[in-house]
């Protein structure tokens, strides 16, 4: 099938590369001419495992190409994907201006019947807006063409997006037309062979499914972080609690890990956007607002822990930071807990020595040549002469360090672990002051007497 994809950002580029792998003839369109030129030469601007290989193979097989011309893109595709950004507006709602701009371009150049697919994460009702925008442009041209607007939300995890696209859990298709559903089934047939993953529903339900999925996952994270806060207060161990509740099949073990808060391009934006959608209909979502509030509080935990260890006297201290990306296997620092930590440390007069396997360039882009920031070449170099280590991201190469070597590199054997990578008793035996989320801290503070008696 001839497929056009408007937008060469994360979703657009991954979708284009994967559809080309299935043998479709894919043209990806972007208004950034320099980006288009670089992509046509095989340069991948996004870090995502496996994407480099798919990009280069698609170009070599002539199943993937890039263009800066909207007219060329519209003329090419029998199925036209919209995969542009929907950044948060001032009130938290999703800004769909870029989506509607693409829709108007499609209406301006459309010459044949087509299926227009919303791949961008958009508020409920955006499909109707896209339909109207295209229809208005066709009416202005005094042309009647049959087209359908389909919702096909993406469910790609950063760091595992290629696998998520090639082996999807579900393929959600929102349309009222059986003919459109069948054409979308044909488009995704290469990814739907093991068992039928296609779920056809109405457009608005498909749009809401994406938001509901991300809101549910964010809720599970904030719930566990709230339980971790309670565990710290009462002297319980949240890791033991996690295993206790995860064994219940109604709950399960997925996404119930406590930590220093969620970040990235999806959860923060989508939770706010869904709450804003509810508010636009006169409903205040207490749950979604609480999920965001808890997450904002949790991002402060890292700084509060390290500041508490030094009795608030951080001026002149040097803090090592392991992990800058919001999660492993990505270089994305959008809404990352590390950003909150770094800004708070600098405000308190501390210096930072940071290391991340992938996000160093992104950190440099965000903060520039900032005084008080040293980007270390290795995780060991970040420790040298630092007064404490703070762990923000659970990269695999942080999991099994040489603790005796770490103690020698640090001025003080202090670890603040925002991802609960280590066993508290093991670290205590190694001579570290160790602080983790929702677990007893070492040196442990005394449990209130009333709880000791009760136990």
PDB file of N, CA and C in Angstrom, residues 77-131:
ATOM      1  N   UNK A  77      -0.176   9.114  -0.913  1.00  0.00           N
ATOM      2  CA  UNK A  77      -0.795   8.151  -0.020  1.00  0.00           C
ATOM      3  C   UNK A  77      -2.245   7.794  -0.317  1.00  0.00           C
ATOM      4  N   UNK A  78      -2.542   6.503  -0.308  1.00  0.00           N
ATOM      5  CA  UNK A  78      -3.947   6.067  -0.254  1.00  0.00           C
ATOM      6  C   UNK A  78      -4.411   6.037   1.200  1.00  0.00           C
ATOM      7  N   UNK A  79      -3.442   5.853   2.105  1.00  0.00           N
ATOM      8  CA  UNK A  79      -3.669   6.025   3.542  1.00  0.00           C
ATOM      9  C   UNK A  79      -2.701   7.092   4.015  1.00  0.00           C
ATOM     10  N   UNK A  80      -3.232   8.130   4.664  1.00  0.00           N
ATOM     11  CA  UNK A  80      -2.414   9.274   5.082  1.00  0.00           C
ATOM     12  C   UNK A  80      -2.469   9.388   6.594  1.00  0.00           C
ATOM     13  N   UNK A  81      -1.330   9.178   7.228  1.00  0.00           N
ATOM     14  CA  UNK A  81      -1.227   9.266   8.686  1.00  0.00           C
ATOM     15  C   UNK A  81      -0.868  10.685   9.124  1.00  0.00           C
ATOM     16  N   UNK A  82      -1.511  11.135  10.179  1.00  0.00           N
ATOM     17  CA  UNK A  82      -1.120  12.371  10.857  1.00  0.00           C
ATOM     18  C   UNK A  82      -0.429  11.968  12.154  1.00  0.00           C
ATOM     19  N   UNK A  83       0.867  12.281  12.251  1.00  0.00           N
ATOM     20  CA  UNK A  83       1.654  11.869  13.416  1.00  0.00           C
ATOM     21  C   UNK A  83       2.516  13.027  13.899  1.00  0.00           C
ATOM     22  N   UNK A  84       1.877  14.158  14.113  1.00  0.00           N
ATOM     23  CA  UNK A  84       2.593  15.351  14.576  1.00  0.00           C
ATOM     24  C   UNK A  84       2.331  15.556  16.061  1.00  0.00           C
ATOM     25  N   UNK A  85       3.103  16.452  16.657  1.00  0.00           N
ATOM     26  CA  UNK A  85       3.028  16.663  18.096  1.00  0.00           C
ATOM     27  C   UNK A  85       1.752  17.370  18.537  1.00  0.00           C
ATOM     28  N   UNK A  86       1.346  17.062  19.763  1.00  0.00           N
ATOM     29  CA  UNK A  86       0.208  17.751  20.393  1.00  0.00           C
ATOM     30  C   UNK A  86       0.672  18.245  21.760  1.00  0.00           C
ATOM     31  N   UNK A  87       1.499  19.288  21.789  1.00  0.00           N
ATOM     32  CA  UNK A  87       2.072  19.754  23.059  1.00  0.00           C
ATOM     33  C   UNK A  87       0.995  20.311  23.991  1.00  0.00           C
ATOM     34  N   UNK A  88       1.275  20.330  25.300  1.00  0.00           N
ATOM     35  CA  UNK A  88       0.278  20.858  26.241  1.00  0.00           C
ATOM     36  C   UNK A  88       0.117  22.359  26.105  1.00  0.00           C
ATOM     37  N   UNK A  89      -1.113  22.810  26.175  1.00  0.00           N
ATOM     38  CA  UNK A  89      -1.400  24.239  26.184  1.00  0.00           C
ATOM     39  C   UNK A  89      -1.261  24.749  27.611  1.00  0.00           C
ATOM     40  N   UNK A  90      -1.473  26.048  27.815  1.00  0.00           N
ATOM     41  CA  UNK A  90      -1.278  26.633  29.142  1.00  0.00           C
ATOM     42  C   UNK A  90      -2.203  26.017  30.190  1.00  0.00           C
ATOM     43  N   UNK A  91      -3.399  25.595  29.787  1.00  0.00           N
ATOM     44  CA  UNK A  91      -4.347  25.015  30.738  1.00  0.00           C
ATOM     45  C   UNK A  91      -4.200  23.500  30.850  1.00  0.00           C
ATOM     46  N   UNK A  92      -3.168  22.929  30.233  1.00  0.00           N
ATOM     47  CA  UNK A  92      -2.941  21.497  30.300  1.00  0.00           C
ATOM     48  C   UNK A  92      -3.577  20.719  29.173  1.00  0.00           C
ATOM     49  N   UNK A  93      -4.475  21.339  28.430  1.00  0.00           N
ATOM     50  CA  UNK A  93      -5.130  20.643  27.311  1.00  0.00           C
ATOM     51  C   UNK A  93      -4.137  20.447  26.171  1.00  0.00           C
ATOM     52  N   UNK A  94      -4.407  19.454  25.321  1.00  0.00           N
ATOM     53  CA  UNK A  94      -3.530  19.176  24.180  1.00  0.00           C
ATOM     54  C   UNK A  94      -3.765  20.203  23.078  1.00  0.00           C
ATOM     55  N   UNK A  95      -2.697  20.748  22.559  1.00  0.00           N
ATOM     56  CA  UNK A  95      -2.760  21.724  21.475  1.00  0.00           C
ATOM     57  C   UNK A  95      -2.767  20.968  20.138  1.00  0.00           C
ATOM     58  N   UNK A  96      -3.876  21.028  19.433  1.00  0.00           N
ATOM     59  CA  UNK A  96      -4.024  20.251  18.187  1.00  0.00           C
ATOM     60  C   UNK A  96      -3.828  21.113  16.942  1.00  0.00           C
ATOM     61  N   UNK A  97      -3.210  22.262  17.087  1.00  0.00           N
ATOM     62  CA  UNK A  97      -3.029  23.148  15.931  1.00  0.00           C
ATOM     63  C   UNK A  97      -2.249  22.471  14.807  1.00  0.00           C
ATOM     64  N   UNK A  98      -1.198  21.720  15.168  1.00  0.00           N
ATOM     65  CA  UNK A  98      -0.388  21.062  14.134  1.00  0.00           C
ATOM     66  C   UNK A  98      -1.191  19.975  13.423  1.00  0.00           C
ATOM     67  N   UNK A  99      -2.021  19.274  14.179  1.00  0.00           N
ATOM     68  CA  UNK A  99      -2.873  18.234  13.588  1.00  0.00           C
ATOM     69  C   UNK A  99      -3.825  18.861  12.574  1.00  0.00           C
ATOM     70  N   UNK A 100      -4.471  19.952  12.964  1.00  0.00           N
ATOM     71  CA  UNK A 100      -5.438  20.597  12.072  1.00  0.00           C
ATOM     72  C   UNK A 100      -4.747  21.270  10.887  1.00  0.00           C
ATOM     73  N   UNK A 101      -3.523  21.733  11.086  1.00  0.00           N
ATOM     74  CA  UNK A 101      -2.758  22.306   9.973  1.00  0.00           C
ATOM     75  C   UNK A 101      -2.487  21.244   8.914  1.00  0.00           C
ATOM     76  N   UNK A 102      -2.110  20.036   9.353  1.00  0.00           N
ATOM     77  CA  UNK A 102      -1.905  18.937   8.403  1.00  0.00           C
ATOM     78  C   UNK A 102      -3.225  18.585   7.725  1.00  0.00           C
ATOM     79  N   UNK A 103      -4.305  18.564   8.500  1.00  0.00           N
ATOM     80  CA  UNK A 103      -5.623  18.251   7.916  1.00  0.00           C
ATOM     81  C   UNK A 103      -5.979  19.231   6.806  1.00  0.00           C
ATOM     82  N   UNK A 104      -5.705  20.513   7.022  1.00  0.00           N
ATOM     83  CA  UNK A 104      -6.006  21.513   5.993  1.00  0.00           C
ATOM     84  C   UNK A 104      -5.119  21.312   4.757  1.00  0.00           C
ATOM     85  N   UNK A 105      -3.866  20.923   4.991  1.00  0.00           N
ATOM     86  CA  UNK A 105      -2.981  20.639   3.852  1.00  0.00           C
ATOM     87  C   UNK A 105      -3.496  19.458   3.049  1.00  0.00           C
ATOM     88  N   UNK A 106      -3.994  18.448   3.731  1.00  0.00           N
ATOM     89  CA  UNK A 106      -4.558  17.285   3.035  1.00  0.00           C
ATOM     90  C   UNK A 106      -5.755  17.715   2.184  1.00  0.00           C
ATOM     91  N   UNK A 107      -6.643  18.505   2.777  1.00  0.00           N
ATOM     92  CA  UNK A 107      -7.804  18.992   2.030  1.00  0.00           C
ATOM     93  C   UNK A 107      -7.416  19.864   0.856  1.00  0.00           C
ATOM     94  N   UNK A 108      -6.314  20.572   1.014  1.00  0.00           N
ATOM     95  CA  UNK A 108      -5.865  21.496  -0.032  1.00  0.00           C
ATOM     96  C   UNK A 108      -5.352  20.750  -1.266  1.00  0.00           C
ATOM     97  N   UNK A 109      -4.755  19.558  -1.052  1.00  0.00           N
ATOM     98  CA  UNK A 109      -4.094  18.868  -2.162  1.00  0.00           C
ATOM     99  C   UNK A 109      -4.730  17.525  -2.530  1.00  0.00           C
ATOM    100  N   UNK A 110      -5.736  17.096  -1.811  1.00  0.00           N
ATOM    101  CA  UNK A 110      -6.314  15.776  -2.054  1.00  0.00           C
ATOM    102  C   UNK A 110      -6.960  15.717  -3.448  1.00  0.00           C
ATOM    103  N   UNK A 111      -6.644  14.659  -4.180  1.00  0.00           N
ATOM    104  CA  UNK A 111      -7.160  14.500  -5.542  1.00  0.00           C
ATOM    105  C   UNK A 111      -7.913  13.192  -5.738  1.00  0.00           C
ATOM    106  N   UNK A 112      -7.885  12.312  -4.739  1.00  0.00           N
ATOM    107  CA  UNK A 112      -8.506  10.986  -4.866  1.00  0.00           C
ATOM    108  C   UNK A 112      -9.032  10.558  -3.495  1.00  0.00           C
ATOM    109  N   UNK A 113      -9.927   9.589  -3.450  1.00  0.00           N
ATOM    110  CA  UNK A 113     -10.412   9.102  -2.163  1.00  0.00           C
ATOM    111  C   UNK A 113      -9.248   8.603  -1.300  1.00  0.00           C
ATOM    112  N   UNK A 114      -9.374   8.814   0.002  1.00  0.00           N
ATOM    113  CA  UNK A 114      -8.280   8.434   0.898  1.00  0.00           C
ATOM    114  C   UNK A 114      -8.813   8.173   2.302  1.00  0.00           C
ATOM    115  N   UNK A 115      -8.022   7.427   3.053  1.00  0.00           N
ATOM    116  CA  UNK A 115      -8.256   7.276   4.486  1.00  0.00           C
ATOM    117  C   UNK A 115      -7.239   8.147   5.208  1.00  0.00           C
ATOM    118  N   UNK A 116      -7.722   9.003   6.085  1.00  0.00           N
ATOM    119  CA  UNK A 116      -6.863   9.894   6.874  1.00  0.00           C
ATOM    120  C   UNK A 116      -6.847   9.349   8.296  1.00  0.00           C
ATOM    121  N   UNK A 117      -5.654   9.046   8.789  1.00  0.00           N
ATOM    122  CA  UNK A 117      -5.512   8.346  10.071  1.00  0.00           C
ATOM    123  C   UNK A 117      -4.871   9.262  11.102  1.00  0.00           C
ATOM    124  N   UNK A 118      -5.576   9.482  12.203  1.00  0.00           N
ATOM    125  CA  UNK A 118      -5.000  10.220  13.328  1.00  0.00           C
ATOM    126  C   UNK A 118      -4.143   9.268  14.159  1.00  0.00           C
ATOM    127  N   UNK A 119      -2.835   9.391  14.046  1.00  0.00           N
ATOM    128  CA  UNK A 119      -1.905   8.610  14.874  1.00  0.00           C
ATOM    129  C   UNK A 119      -1.457   9.423  16.083  1.00  0.00           C
ATOM    130  N   UNK A 120      -1.549  10.725  15.981  1.00  0.00           N
ATOM    131  CA  UNK A 120      -1.191  11.597  17.110  1.00  0.00           C
ATOM    132  C   UNK A 120      -2.138  11.335  18.275  1.00  0.00           C
ATOM    133  N   UNK A 121      -1.637  11.559  19.483  1.00  0.00           N
ATOM    134  CA  UNK A 121      -2.484  11.472  20.675  1.00  0.00           C
ATOM    135  C   UNK A 121      -3.295  12.755  20.757  1.00  0.00           C
ATOM    136  N   UNK A 122      -4.610  12.628  20.583  1.00  0.00           N
ATOM    137  CA  UNK A 122      -5.460  13.814  20.458  1.00  0.00           C
ATOM    138  C   UNK A 122      -6.663  13.705  21.390  1.00  0.00           C
ATOM    139  N   UNK A 123      -7.203  14.832  21.833  1.00  0.00           N
ATOM    140  CA  UNK A 123      -8.398  14.813  22.687  1.00  0.00           C
ATOM    141  C   UNK A 123      -9.599  14.219  21.960  1.00  0.00           C
ATOM    142  N   UNK A 124     -10.515  13.710  22.738  1.00  0.00           N
ATOM    143  CA  UNK A 124     -11.745  13.154  22.172  1.00  0.00           C
ATOM    144  C   UNK A 124     -12.483  14.245  21.396  1.00  0.00           C
ATOM    145  N   UNK A 125     -12.848  13.919  20.177  1.00  0.00           N
ATOM    146  CA  UNK A 125     -13.530  14.878  19.314  1.00  0.00           C
ATOM    147  C   UNK A 125     -12.648  15.463  18.236  1.00  0.00           C
ATOM    148  N   UNK A 126     -11.328  15.186  18.297  1.00  0.00           N
ATOM    149  CA  UNK A 126     -10.413  15.739  17.294  1.00  0.00           C
ATOM    150  C   UNK A 126     -10.691  15.154  15.917  1.00  0.00           C
ATOM    151  N   UNK A 127     -11.121  13.906  15.869  1.00  0.00           N
ATOM    152  CA  UNK A 127     -11.450  13.297  14.569  1.00  0.00           C
ATOM    153  C   UNK A 127     -12.496  14.100  13.824  1.00  0.00           C
ATOM    154  N   UNK A 128     -13.499  14.594  14.554  1.00  0.00           N
ATOM    155  CA  UNK A 128     -14.535  15.421  13.921  1.00  0.00           C
ATOM    156  C   UNK A 128     -13.955  16.735  13.423  1.00  0.00           C
ATOM    157  N   UNK A 129     -13.002  17.298  14.173  1.00  0.00           N
ATOM    158  CA  UNK A 129     -12.360  18.541  13.753  1.00  0.00           C
ATOM    159  C   UNK A 129     -11.534  18.340  12.493  1.00  0.00           C
ATOM    160  N   UNK A 130     -10.836  17.204  12.419  1.00  0.00           N
ATOM    161  CA  UNK A 130     -10.050  16.895  11.223  1.00  0.00           C
ATOM    162  C   UNK A 130     -10.977  16.714  10.025  1.00  0.00           C
ATOM    163  N   UNK A 131     -12.072  16.002  10.248  1.00  0.00           N
ATOM    164  CA  UNK A 131     -13.065  15.796   9.185  1.00  0.00           C
ATOM    165  C   UNK A 131     -13.566  17.143   8.655  1.00  0.00           C
TER     166      UNK A 131
END
